Amino acid sequence: MRILAVPASARPTGWSVDIEVATPGRARRYTCSGLSHACQQLRVRARRRARPVLPRASAQSASPASPSASSSAGRNLPYRRVSQVQRYMRLPVWPVQNGLLCLLLDLLRLKDVANWVETKFGGRVCPMSLDPSFTDPFILCVHHRHSFTPWDPIRPIFRLLLPDGFPAHPHRGFETATYILQGGLRHRDSEGLKQEYTDGCVQWMTAGQGVLHEEMWLTDRVQHELYQIWVNLPRRSKMCQPRIQMLAGYEQHEGGTTKGNEKDEADTAYNSKVRSSSVGSMPTSSLGAIPVLRTSTGASVAIICGSYEEESPEAGRKASPIVTDAEDVRVLHVRIPAGHSALRRQGKSSPTPFTKASTSSFSIIDTVSDAITSLQRGGTREAKKANGDSGGGSEDEVPYFSLVLPDSHMCLIYAREGDASIQQSSSGECTDLPMHGMARFASQARSSTSESVVKIFAKSGSTDEVDLLLMAGQPSGEPVVAQGAMVMNTESEVNKAYGDYQRGMFGIPWDHSLPDEEWLRQVQQAKARRGG
């Protein structure tokens, strides 16, 4: 089998591997262009026969093996096709100078360096406004990466234009899911609830019939990163009572099991990560820790909403306690190690944490020095790979993540870190998903009863693990009109929502700088005026 693991324009050959195919008596020849893996549909054991010098080629084996215990493999399900890969604009903010530096690097076509600067020091936000005709029940996904340092000379000036967060604003007709990777937010709302929550927390807020809230960064922390996702509610639930559900911390896991006293661990994590006080009527539920599953294929999955089931019996199934009226919603945070070494290490070391320790604040001297060091290391790795040295030892299976979905469900995958490949066919065809890109998968009508499998792994030749956010769900089948902070079914409903807000039916906006006592007094006065 010859593997083309470089850009199609070059197409060098020279790799030869022996394969043992699961189907007896059959052998096939496959070709895969680009830097993707080949022959994903085969259960193979591959070994290198030779190590030729290939420009920028991967020296690792051709493909991950299909899961031997997978029901999807047993049913020969097709692979879900990617209909679009898009990279959204990343805007400079908090601190703006970091973001402008990243923008300049992008313009100079140094995207890898720009991504590295953003990951290490922050300074950009990526608002991904989605088209609900294709992505319902998901309306918006925003990726924030910021840092706040007390000695930043530009920050006091910039704060005159834009405060450190999002002052009081209204919502109606949908839910906001805020997932903090590092840093923290202060939440105050028109029902009298105040919350401060930090890394490893999820706040799932159902706006329903309408609520005002503010979200301000906890600037006593330097590094901040989070996702916020807007989830559409079906017509029957758009005017429900507002409520909040909270998850705090991650389950301690080994394989697919949870260690220790789950309730005690969850209570400890919640108390250390969430500070909450309420004098109002906002229902708030503390639901414990985020469920985590280590798959037999080498991936780690944090289940924010919905469930994830791996077919291997030792892993089992886990589900998030978050409850939503949107149909079959799944939000998963997935980490996939790169290369063969991950499966060798599995069981011998702890999984990569979903949150990371805060890195240092921005310094242009440190940035240049660290960037040079990083690029030098990258060059060393490329030299090793070009000479056929993958840095590993035995040729283990490549780790991957897979998910079986009904074809009527829509699916989005965003690459937070690393470059990924998504399998598209049993012949080994793959679609690349670059860092900070979003893939949208094709879906069928609600009446469809067929299923397909989403399968994704680190791009061939990459030495970096892949960090992904997966969003999937059943579209409502209803018209969706999203304007500003309101998501309803018709234009007239949106107009009514804004009219209700202007008449004070959501509450009266307050200044974000107010102390808690004054904020509570204003909230209570506003509730008394509207009969709340």
Coordinates of C-alpha atoms in Angstrom, one line a residue:
M1 CA 0.0 0.0 0.0
R2 CA 1.4 3.4 -1.0
I3 CA 0.6 6.4 1.1
L4 CA 0.7 9.9 -0.1
A5 CA 1.1 11.9 3.1
V6 CA 2.2 15.3 1.6
P7 CA 0.4 18.0 -0.4
A8 CA -1.2 16.7 -3.6
S9 CA 1.1 18.9 -5.8
A10 CA 4.2 17.0 -4.6
R11 CA 2.8 13.5 -4.4
P12 CA 6.0 11.6 -3.6
T13 CA 5.8 7.9 -3.0
G14 CA 8.0 5.4 -1.2
W15 CA 6.2 4.2 1.9
S16 CA 5.3 0.5 2.0
V17 CA 3.5 -1.2 4.8
D18 CA 2.2 -4.7 5.3
I19 CA -1.4 -4.9 6.5
E20 CA -3.6 -7.6 8.0
V21 CA -7.2 -6.9 7.0
A22 CA -10.0 -8.0 9.2
T23 CA -11.9 -9.5 6.3
P24 CA -10.1 -12.7 5.4
G25 CA -8.8 -13.1 1.9
R26 CA -9.2 -9.5 0.8
A27 CA -6.5 -6.9 0.2
R28 CA -7.0 -3.5 -1.3
R29 CA -4.9 -0.6 -2.4
Y30 CA -5.8 2.9 -1.3
T31 CA -4.4 6.4 -1.8
C32 CA -5.0 9.3 0.4
S33 CA -3.8 12.9 -0.5
G34 CA -3.0 15.7 1.8
L35 CA -1.7 15.2 5.3
S36 CA -4.6 12.9 6.3
H37 CA -4.5 9.3 7.5
A38 CA -5.2 6.5 5.0
C39 CA -7.4 3.4 5.1
Q40 CA -9.4 4.4 8.2
Q41 CA -12.0 1.6 7.6
L42 CA -9.6 -1.2 8.0
R43 CA -8.6 -2.9 11.2
V44 CA -4.9 -3.1 10.5
R45 CA -1.6 -3.7 12.2
A46 CA 0.9 -1.7 10.3
R47 CA 4.7 -1.6 10.5
R48 CA 7.2 0.4 8.4
R49 CA 9.3 -1.6 6.0
A50 CA 11.5 1.4 5.1
R51 CA 12.0 5.0 6.2
P52 CA 12.5 7.1 3.1
V53 CA 13.0 10.8 3.3
L54 CA 9.7 12.5 2.4
P55 CA 9.3 16.3 2.6
R56 CA 7.0 17.1 5.6
A57 CA 5.7 13.6 5.6
S58 CA 4.5 11.7 8.7
A59 CA 6.6 8.7 9.7
Q60 CA 3.7 7.2 11.6
S61 CA 1.5 4.3 10.5
A62 CA -1.2 5.0 8.0
S63 CA -4.4 5.0 9.9
P64 CA -6.2 4.4 13.2
A65 CA -7.8 1.1 13.4
S66 CA -11.6 0.8 13.5
P67 CA -12.9 0.0 17.0
S68 CA -12.9 -3.7 17.3
A69 CA -15.8 -3.6 19.8
S70 CA -17.7 -0.9 18.0
S71 CA -21.3 -1.5 17.1
S72 CA -20.9 1.2 14.5
A73 CA -18.2 -0.9 12.8
G74 CA -20.3 -4.0 13.1
R75 CA -23.2 -2.3 11.4
N76 CA -20.9 -0.8 8.7
L77 CA -22.3 2.7 9.2
P78 CA -21.3 5.3 6.7
Y79 CA -19.2 8.3 7.7
R80 CA -20.9 11.6 8.2
R81 CA -19.9 14.0 5.5
V82 CA -18.5 17.5 6.2
S83 CA -20.5 20.1 4.2
Q84 CA -18.4 23.2 5.2
V85 CA -15.2 24.1 7.1
Q86 CA -15.1 27.8 8.0
R87 CA -12.6 29.9 10.0
Y88 CA -14.3 32.9 11.6
M89 CA -12.9 36.3 12.2
R90 CA -11.0 36.7 15.5
L91 CA -11.4 40.2 17.0
P92 CA -8.7 42.0 19.1
V93 CA -9.8 42.7 22.7
W94 CA -8.7 42.2 26.3
P95 CA -5.9 43.2 25.8
V96 CA -6.3 44.8 22.4
Q97 CA -2.5 45.1 21.8
N98 CA -2.2 41.3 22.0
G99 CA -5.0 40.9 19.5
L100 CA -3.6 43.4 17.1
L101 CA -0.2 41.6 17.2
C102 CA -2.1 38.4 16.3
L103 CA -3.9 40.2 13.5
L104 CA -0.6 41.5 12.1
L105 CA 0.9 38.0 12.2
D106 CA -2.2 36.7 10.4
L107 CA -1.7 39.3 7.7
L108 CA 1.9 38.2 7.4
R109 CA 0.6 34.7 6.9
L110 CA 2.1 33.5 10.1
K111 CA -1.1 31.9 11.4
D112 CA 0.7 29.3 13.5
V113 CA 2.7 32.0 15.3
A114 CA -0.5 34.0 15.8
N115 CA -2.3 31.0 17.2
W116 CA 0.6 30.3 19.6
V117 CA 0.6 34.0 20.8
E118 CA -3.2 33.9 21.4
T119 CA -3.1 30.5 23.2
K120 CA -0.3 31.7 25.5
F121 CA -1.2 35.3 26.2
G122 CA -4.8 35.9 25.0
G123 CA -6.2 39.0 23.3
R124 CA -8.9 37.8 20.9
V125 CA -12.5 36.7 20.8
C126 CA -14.1 34.7 18.0
P127 CA -17.9 35.2 17.8
M128 CA -19.2 32.5 15.5
S129 CA -22.7 33.6 14.4
L130 CA -24.5 30.5 13.0
D131 CA -27.2 30.2 10.4
P132 CA -30.1 28.5 12.3
S133 CA -31.5 27.2 9.0
F134 CA -28.5 24.8 9.0
T135 CA -27.4 24.8 12.7
D136 CA -30.6 24.8 14.8
P137 CA -30.7 24.3 17.8
F138 CA -27.4 26.2 18.0
I139 CA -27.5 30.0 17.3
L140 CA -24.1 31.3 18.4
C141 CA -20.8 30.0 19.7
V142 CA -18.2 32.4 21.0
H143 CA -14.6 31.5 22.0
H144 CA -13.0 34.0 24.3
R145 CA -9.3 34.1 25.2
H146 CA -8.2 37.1 27.2
S147 CA -5.8 38.2 29.9
F148 CA -5.9 41.1 32.4
T149 CA -2.7 42.5 34.0
P150 CA -2.7 45.3 36.5
W151 CA 0.4 47.0 34.9
D152 CA -1.1 47.1 31.3
P153 CA -0.8 50.8 30.4
I154 CA -3.5 50.6 27.7
R155 CA -6.1 48.9 29.8
P156 CA -7.3 52.0 31.8
I157 CA -7.8 53.9 28.5
F158 CA -9.5 51.0 26.8
R159 CA -11.8 50.5 29.7
L160 CA -13.3 53.9 29.0
L161 CA -14.5 52.5 25.7
L162 CA -15.3 49.0 26.8
P163 CA -15.7 47.7 30.4
D164 CA -14.1 44.5 31.5
G165 CA -17.1 42.3 30.6
F166 CA -20.7 42.6 29.5
P167 CA -23.0 44.9 31.5
A168 CA -26.7 44.2 32.0
H169 CA -28.4 43.0 28.8
P170 CA -31.6 41.1 28.0
H171 CA -32.3 37.6 26.7
R172 CA -35.5 35.8 25.7
G173 CA -36.4 32.5 24.0
F174 CA -33.2 30.5 24.3
E175 CA -30.5 29.2 26.7
T176 CA -26.9 30.4 27.3
A177 CA -24.3 27.8 28.1
T178 CA -21.1 29.3 29.5
Y179 CA -18.2 26.9 29.9
I180 CA -15.1 28.3 31.6
L181 CA -11.7 26.7 30.8
Q182 CA -9.7 29.2 32.9
G183 CA -10.4 32.4 34.7
G184 CA -13.9 33.3 35.9
L185 CA -17.0 35.5 35.6
R186 CA -19.3 37.4 37.9
H187 CA -23.0 37.0 37.1
R188 CA -25.7 39.2 38.4
D189 CA -29.3 39.1 37.1
S190 CA -32.7 40.8 37.3
E191 CA -34.0 38.1 39.6
G192 CA -31.6 39.0 42.4
L193 CA -29.0 36.2 41.9
K194 CA -25.3 36.8 42.1
Q195 CA -22.7 34.1 41.1
E196 CA -19.0 34.0 40.7
Y197 CA -17.7 30.9 39.0
T198 CA -14.3 29.9 37.8
D199 CA -12.4 27.3 35.7
G200 CA -14.1 24.0 35.1
C201 CA -17.6 25.4 35.7
V202 CA -20.6 25.4 33.4
Q203 CA -23.5 27.8 33.9
W204 CA -26.5 26.7 31.9
M205 CA -29.0 29.6 32.0
T206 CA -32.5 29.3 30.6
A207 CA -33.6 32.8 29.7
G208 CA -37.1 31.6 28.8
Q209 CA -39.7 34.5 29.0
G210 CA -37.0 37.0 29.7
V211 CA -34.1 38.0 32.0
L212 CA -31.5 40.6 32.4
H213 CA -28.0 39.6 33.4
E214 CA -24.4 40.9 33.5
E215 CA -21.2 39.0 32.9
M216 CA -18.1 40.7 34.1
W217 CA -14.6 39.2 34.1
L218 CA -13.0 38.3 37.5
T219 CA -10.0 40.5 36.8
D220 CA -8.2 39.3 40.0
R221 CA -7.3 36.4 37.7
V222 CA -4.9 37.0 34.9
Q223 CA -5.7 34.4 32.2
H224 CA -9.3 33.8 31.0
E225 CA -10.7 31.4 28.4
L226 CA -14.3 30.3 27.9
Y227 CA -17.0 29.2 25.5
Q228 CA -20.5 30.7 25.4
I229 CA -23.1 28.8 23.3
W230 CA -26.7 29.9 22.6
V231 CA -29.2 27.0 22.4
N232 CA -32.5 27.6 20.8
L233 CA -35.7 26.5 22.7
P234 CA -38.7 25.0 20.9
R235 CA -41.8 27.2 20.7
R236 CA -43.5 25.4 23.6
S237 CA -40.6 26.4 26.0
K238 CA -39.7 29.9 24.8
M239 CA -41.8 31.6 27.5
C240 CA -40.9 29.3 30.4
Q241 CA -39.6 30.6 33.7
P242 CA -35.9 31.5 33.8
R243 CA -33.6 29.1 35.7
I244 CA -29.9 28.3 36.1
Q245 CA -28.1 24.9 36.3
M246 CA -24.5 24.7 37.4
L247 CA -21.7 22.1 37.0
A248 CA -18.4 22.6 38.8
G249 CA -15.2 20.7 38.3
Y250 CA -14.5 17.4 36.6
E251 CA -15.1 13.9 37.7
Q252 CA -12.0 12.1 38.8
H253 CA -11.8 9.2 36.5
E254 CA -9.8 6.2 35.6
G255 CA -10.9 4.4 32.4
G256 CA -14.7 4.9 32.4
T257 CA -15.3 4.8 36.2
T258 CA -15.4 7.4 38.8
K259 CA -13.2 7.2 41.9
G260 CA -14.0 8.1 45.5
N261 CA -17.1 9.5 47.0
E262 CA -18.8 11.4 44.1
K263 CA -21.1 13.5 46.2
D264 CA -18.4 14.7 48.5
E265 CA -16.0 15.5 45.6
A266 CA -18.8 17.3 43.8
D267 CA -19.7 19.4 46.8
T268 CA -16.0 20.3 47.5
A269 CA -15.5 21.3 43.8
Y270 CA -18.7 23.4 43.8
N271 CA -17.9 25.2 47.0
S272 CA -14.3 26.0 45.8
K273 CA -15.3 27.2 42.3
V274 CA -18.8 28.8 42.8
R275 CA -19.8 31.6 45.1
S276 CA -23.5 32.2 45.0
S277 CA -26.0 34.5 46.8
S278 CA -29.6 35.1 46.1
V279 CA -32.4 37.1 47.5
G280 CA -34.7 36.6 44.5
S281 CA -36.7 34.0 42.7
M282 CA -34.2 32.6 40.2
P283 CA -34.3 28.8 40.6
T284 CA -30.7 27.5 40.7
S285 CA -29.5 23.9 40.8
S286 CA -26.1 22.6 41.7
L287 CA -25.7 19.4 39.7
G288 CA -22.2 18.3 40.7
A289 CA -19.2 17.8 38.5
I290 CA -18.8 17.5 34.7
P291 CA -18.9 13.8 33.8
V292 CA -15.6 12.7 32.1
L293 CA -15.0 9.5 30.0
R294 CA -11.6 8.2 28.9
T295 CA -12.3 6.2 25.7
S296 CA -10.6 2.9 24.7
T297 CA -9.5 4.7 21.5
G298 CA -7.3 7.2 23.5
A299 CA -9.6 10.3 23.7
S300 CA -10.9 12.1 26.8
V301 CA -14.5 13.4 26.7
A302 CA -16.0 15.9 29.1
I303 CA -19.8 15.8 28.8
I304 CA -21.3 19.2 29.2
C305 CA -24.8 18.4 28.0
G306 CA -26.4 15.2 26.7
S307 CA -24.6 11.9 26.8
Y308 CA -21.7 10.0 25.3
E309 CA -21.6 6.2 24.9
E310 CA -18.5 4.3 23.8
E311 CA -19.2 0.9 22.4
S312 CA -16.4 -0.9 24.3
P313 CA -18.0 -2.6 27.4
E314 CA -15.3 -1.5 29.8
A315 CA -16.0 2.2 29.2
G316 CA -19.8 2.3 29.4
R317 CA -22.0 5.4 29.0
K318 CA -22.0 8.7 30.8
A319 CA -24.5 11.6 30.7
S320 CA -24.6 15.1 31.9
P321 CA -27.2 16.1 34.5
I322 CA -28.0 19.3 32.6
V323 CA -31.7 19.3 31.6
T324 CA -32.8 21.2 28.5
D325 CA -36.0 21.4 26.5
A326 CA -34.1 21.5 23.2
E327 CA -34.2 18.1 21.6
D328 CA -31.3 15.6 21.9
V329 CA -28.6 18.3 22.5
R330 CA -25.0 17.2 23.0
V331 CA -22.1 19.5 23.9
L332 CA -18.9 17.6 24.3
H333 CA -15.3 18.8 25.1
V334 CA -13.0 16.3 23.4
R335 CA -9.2 15.9 23.7
I336 CA -7.4 13.5 21.3
P337 CA -3.7 12.9 21.7
A338 CA -1.4 12.9 18.7
G339 CA 0.4 10.0 17.2
H340 CA 0.9 6.5 18.5
S341 CA 2.3 7.2 21.9
A342 CA -1.0 8.0 23.5
L343 CA -2.3 4.5 23.6
R344 CA 1.0 3.2 24.9
R345 CA 0.7 5.7 27.7
Q346 CA -3.0 5.0 28.5
G347 CA -3.4 3.7 32.0
K348 CA 0.1 4.8 33.0
S349 CA -0.4 8.5 33.3
S350 CA -3.3 10.8 34.1
P351 CA -5.3 12.2 31.1
T352 CA -4.6 15.7 29.9
P353 CA -6.6 18.1 32.0
F354 CA -9.5 20.0 30.3
T355 CA -8.4 23.2 32.1
K356 CA -4.9 24.4 32.3
A357 CA -2.9 26.4 34.8
S358 CA -2.7 30.1 34.1
T359 CA 0.3 31.1 31.9
S360 CA 2.3 34.2 32.3
S361 CA 1.1 37.6 31.3
F362 CA 2.1 39.2 28.0
S363 CA 5.6 40.3 27.5
I364 CA 6.9 41.1 24.0
I365 CA 10.5 40.0 25.0
D366 CA 9.2 36.7 26.3
T367 CA 7.0 36.3 23.3
V368 CA 9.9 36.7 20.8
S369 CA 12.2 34.4 22.8
D370 CA 9.6 31.7 23.4
A371 CA 8.4 31.8 19.8
I372 CA 12.0 31.3 18.5
T373 CA 12.4 28.4 20.9
S374 CA 9.1 26.9 19.9
L375 CA 9.9 27.2 16.2
Q376 CA 13.4 25.7 16.7
R377 CA 11.8 22.7 18.5
G378 CA 9.3 22.4 15.7
G379 CA 12.1 22.3 13.2
T380 CA 13.8 19.6 15.1
R381 CA 10.7 17.5 15.1
E382 CA 10.2 18.0 11.4
A383 CA 13.8 17.0 10.8
K384 CA 13.2 13.8 12.8
K385 CA 10.0 13.1 10.9
A386 CA 11.6 13.7 7.5
N387 CA 14.2 11.0 8.4
G388 CA 11.5 8.6 9.4
D389 CA 11.8 9.0 13.2
S390 CA 8.4 9.5 14.7
G391 CA 9.8 9.8 18.2
G392 CA 7.9 6.8 19.3
G393 CA 8.7 3.2 19.4
S394 CA 6.2 0.5 18.5
E395 CA 3.5 1.2 15.9
D396 CA 0.4 1.4 18.0
E397 CA -3.0 2.4 16.8
V398 CA -3.6 6.1 16.3
P399 CA -6.0 7.6 18.9
Y400 CA -9.3 9.0 17.7
F401 CA -12.8 10.0 18.7
S402 CA -16.0 8.7 17.2
L403 CA -19.7 9.4 17.7
V404 CA -22.7 7.7 16.1
L405 CA -25.5 10.2 15.3
P406 CA -28.9 10.0 13.6
D407 CA -28.6 11.6 10.2
S408 CA -31.4 14.0 11.1
H409 CA -29.2 15.6 13.8
M410 CA -27.0 18.5 12.9
C411 CA -23.4 18.5 14.1
L412 CA -20.7 21.2 14.5
I413 CA -17.0 20.7 15.6
Y414 CA -14.7 23.6 16.5
A415 CA -11.0 23.0 16.8
R416 CA -9.7 25.0 19.8
E417 CA -6.2 23.6 19.6
G418 CA -4.3 21.5 17.1
D419 CA -5.1 20.4 13.5
A420 CA -7.5 17.5 13.0
S421 CA -8.6 15.2 10.2
I422 CA -12.2 14.0 9.8
Q423 CA -12.8 10.7 8.0
Q424 CA -15.2 11.0 5.1
S425 CA -15.4 7.6 3.5
S426 CA -14.4 4.0 3.9
S427 CA -11.7 4.5 1.2
G428 CA -9.7 6.7 3.5
E429 CA -10.8 10.2 2.2
C430 CA -10.4 12.8 4.9
T431 CA -11.3 16.5 5.4
D432 CA -8.8 18.6 7.4
L433 CA -10.0 20.8 10.2
P434 CA -7.4 23.4 11.1
M435 CA -7.0 25.0 14.5
H436 CA -9.7 27.6 15.1
G437 CA -11.8 26.2 12.2
M438 CA -15.4 25.0 12.5
A439 CA -16.7 22.0 10.6
R440 CA -20.4 21.7 9.8
F441 CA -21.7 18.3 8.9
A442 CA -24.5 17.5 6.4
S443 CA -27.8 16.5 7.9
Q444 CA -31.1 15.1 6.6
A445 CA -34.8 15.7 7.3
R446 CA -36.3 15.0 10.7
S447 CA -38.0 12.0 9.3
S448 CA -34.7 10.2 8.5
T449 CA -34.1 7.1 10.6
S450 CA -30.6 6.3 9.3
E451 CA -27.4 6.8 11.3
S452 CA -23.8 7.7 10.5
V453 CA -20.5 8.0 12.4
V454 CA -18.4 11.1 13.0
K455 CA -14.7 10.0 13.3
I456 CA -11.9 12.5 14.0
F457 CA -8.2 12.3 14.9
A458 CA -5.1 14.4 15.0
K459 CA -3.8 15.3 11.6
S460 CA -1.1 13.0 10.3
G461 CA 2.3 14.3 11.1
S462 CA 1.1 16.6 13.9
T463 CA 2.9 16.4 17.3
D464 CA 0.1 18.3 19.1
E465 CA -3.0 16.9 20.6
V466 CA -6.3 18.1 19.3
D467 CA -8.8 19.9 21.6
L468 CA -12.4 20.1 20.2
L469 CA -15.8 21.3 21.1
L470 CA -18.6 19.2 19.6
M471 CA -22.2 20.4 19.4
A472 CA -25.0 18.2 18.0
G473 CA -28.7 18.1 18.3
Q474 CA -32.1 17.6 16.6
P475 CA -33.3 20.7 14.8
S476 CA -36.7 21.9 16.1
G477 CA -38.2 22.0 12.6
E478 CA -39.7 25.4 13.5
P479 CA -38.9 28.8 12.0
V480 CA -36.1 30.6 13.9
V481 CA -35.7 34.4 14.0
A482 CA -32.6 35.6 15.9
Q483 CA -32.1 39.3 16.3
G484 CA -29.7 40.7 18.8
A485 CA -30.4 39.1 22.2
M486 CA -33.8 37.6 21.3
V487 CA -34.4 34.3 19.6
M488 CA -38.1 33.7 18.7
N489 CA -40.1 32.1 15.9
T490 CA -41.4 35.2 14.0
E491 CA -40.4 38.8 13.5
S492 CA -43.5 40.0 15.4
E493 CA -42.4 37.9 18.4
V494 CA -39.0 39.4 18.3
N495 CA -40.5 42.9 18.1
K496 CA -42.7 42.1 21.1
A497 CA -39.7 40.9 23.0
Y498 CA -37.9 44.2 22.5
G499 CA -41.1 46.1 23.3
D500 CA -41.4 44.2 26.6
Y501 CA -37.8 44.9 27.4
Q502 CA -38.2 48.6 26.8
R503 CA -41.3 48.7 29.0
G504 CA -39.3 47.2 31.9
M505 CA -40.8 43.8 31.9
F506 CA -37.4 42.2 32.1
G507 CA -36.2 44.5 34.8
I508 CA -34.3 47.8 34.6
P509 CA -30.7 47.7 33.5
W510 CA -28.2 48.7 36.2
D511 CA -24.6 50.0 36.1
H512 CA -22.0 47.2 36.3
S513 CA -19.9 49.2 38.7
L514 CA -22.7 49.3 41.4
P515 CA -21.8 47.6 44.7
D516 CA -24.0 44.6 45.5
E517 CA -26.2 46.4 48.0
E518 CA -27.2 49.1 45.4
W519 CA -27.6 46.5 42.7
L520 CA -30.0 44.5 44.9
R521 CA -32.0 47.6 45.9
Q522 CA -32.5 48.5 42.2
V523 CA -33.4 45.0 41.3
Q524 CA -36.0 44.8 44.1
Q525 CA -37.5 48.2 43.1
A526 CA -37.8 47.1 39.5
K527 CA -39.5 43.8 40.5
A528 CA -42.0 45.6 42.7
R529 CA -42.9 48.0 39.8
R530 CA -43.6 45.1 37.5
G531 CA -45.4 43.1 40.1
G532 CA -42.7 40.5 40.5

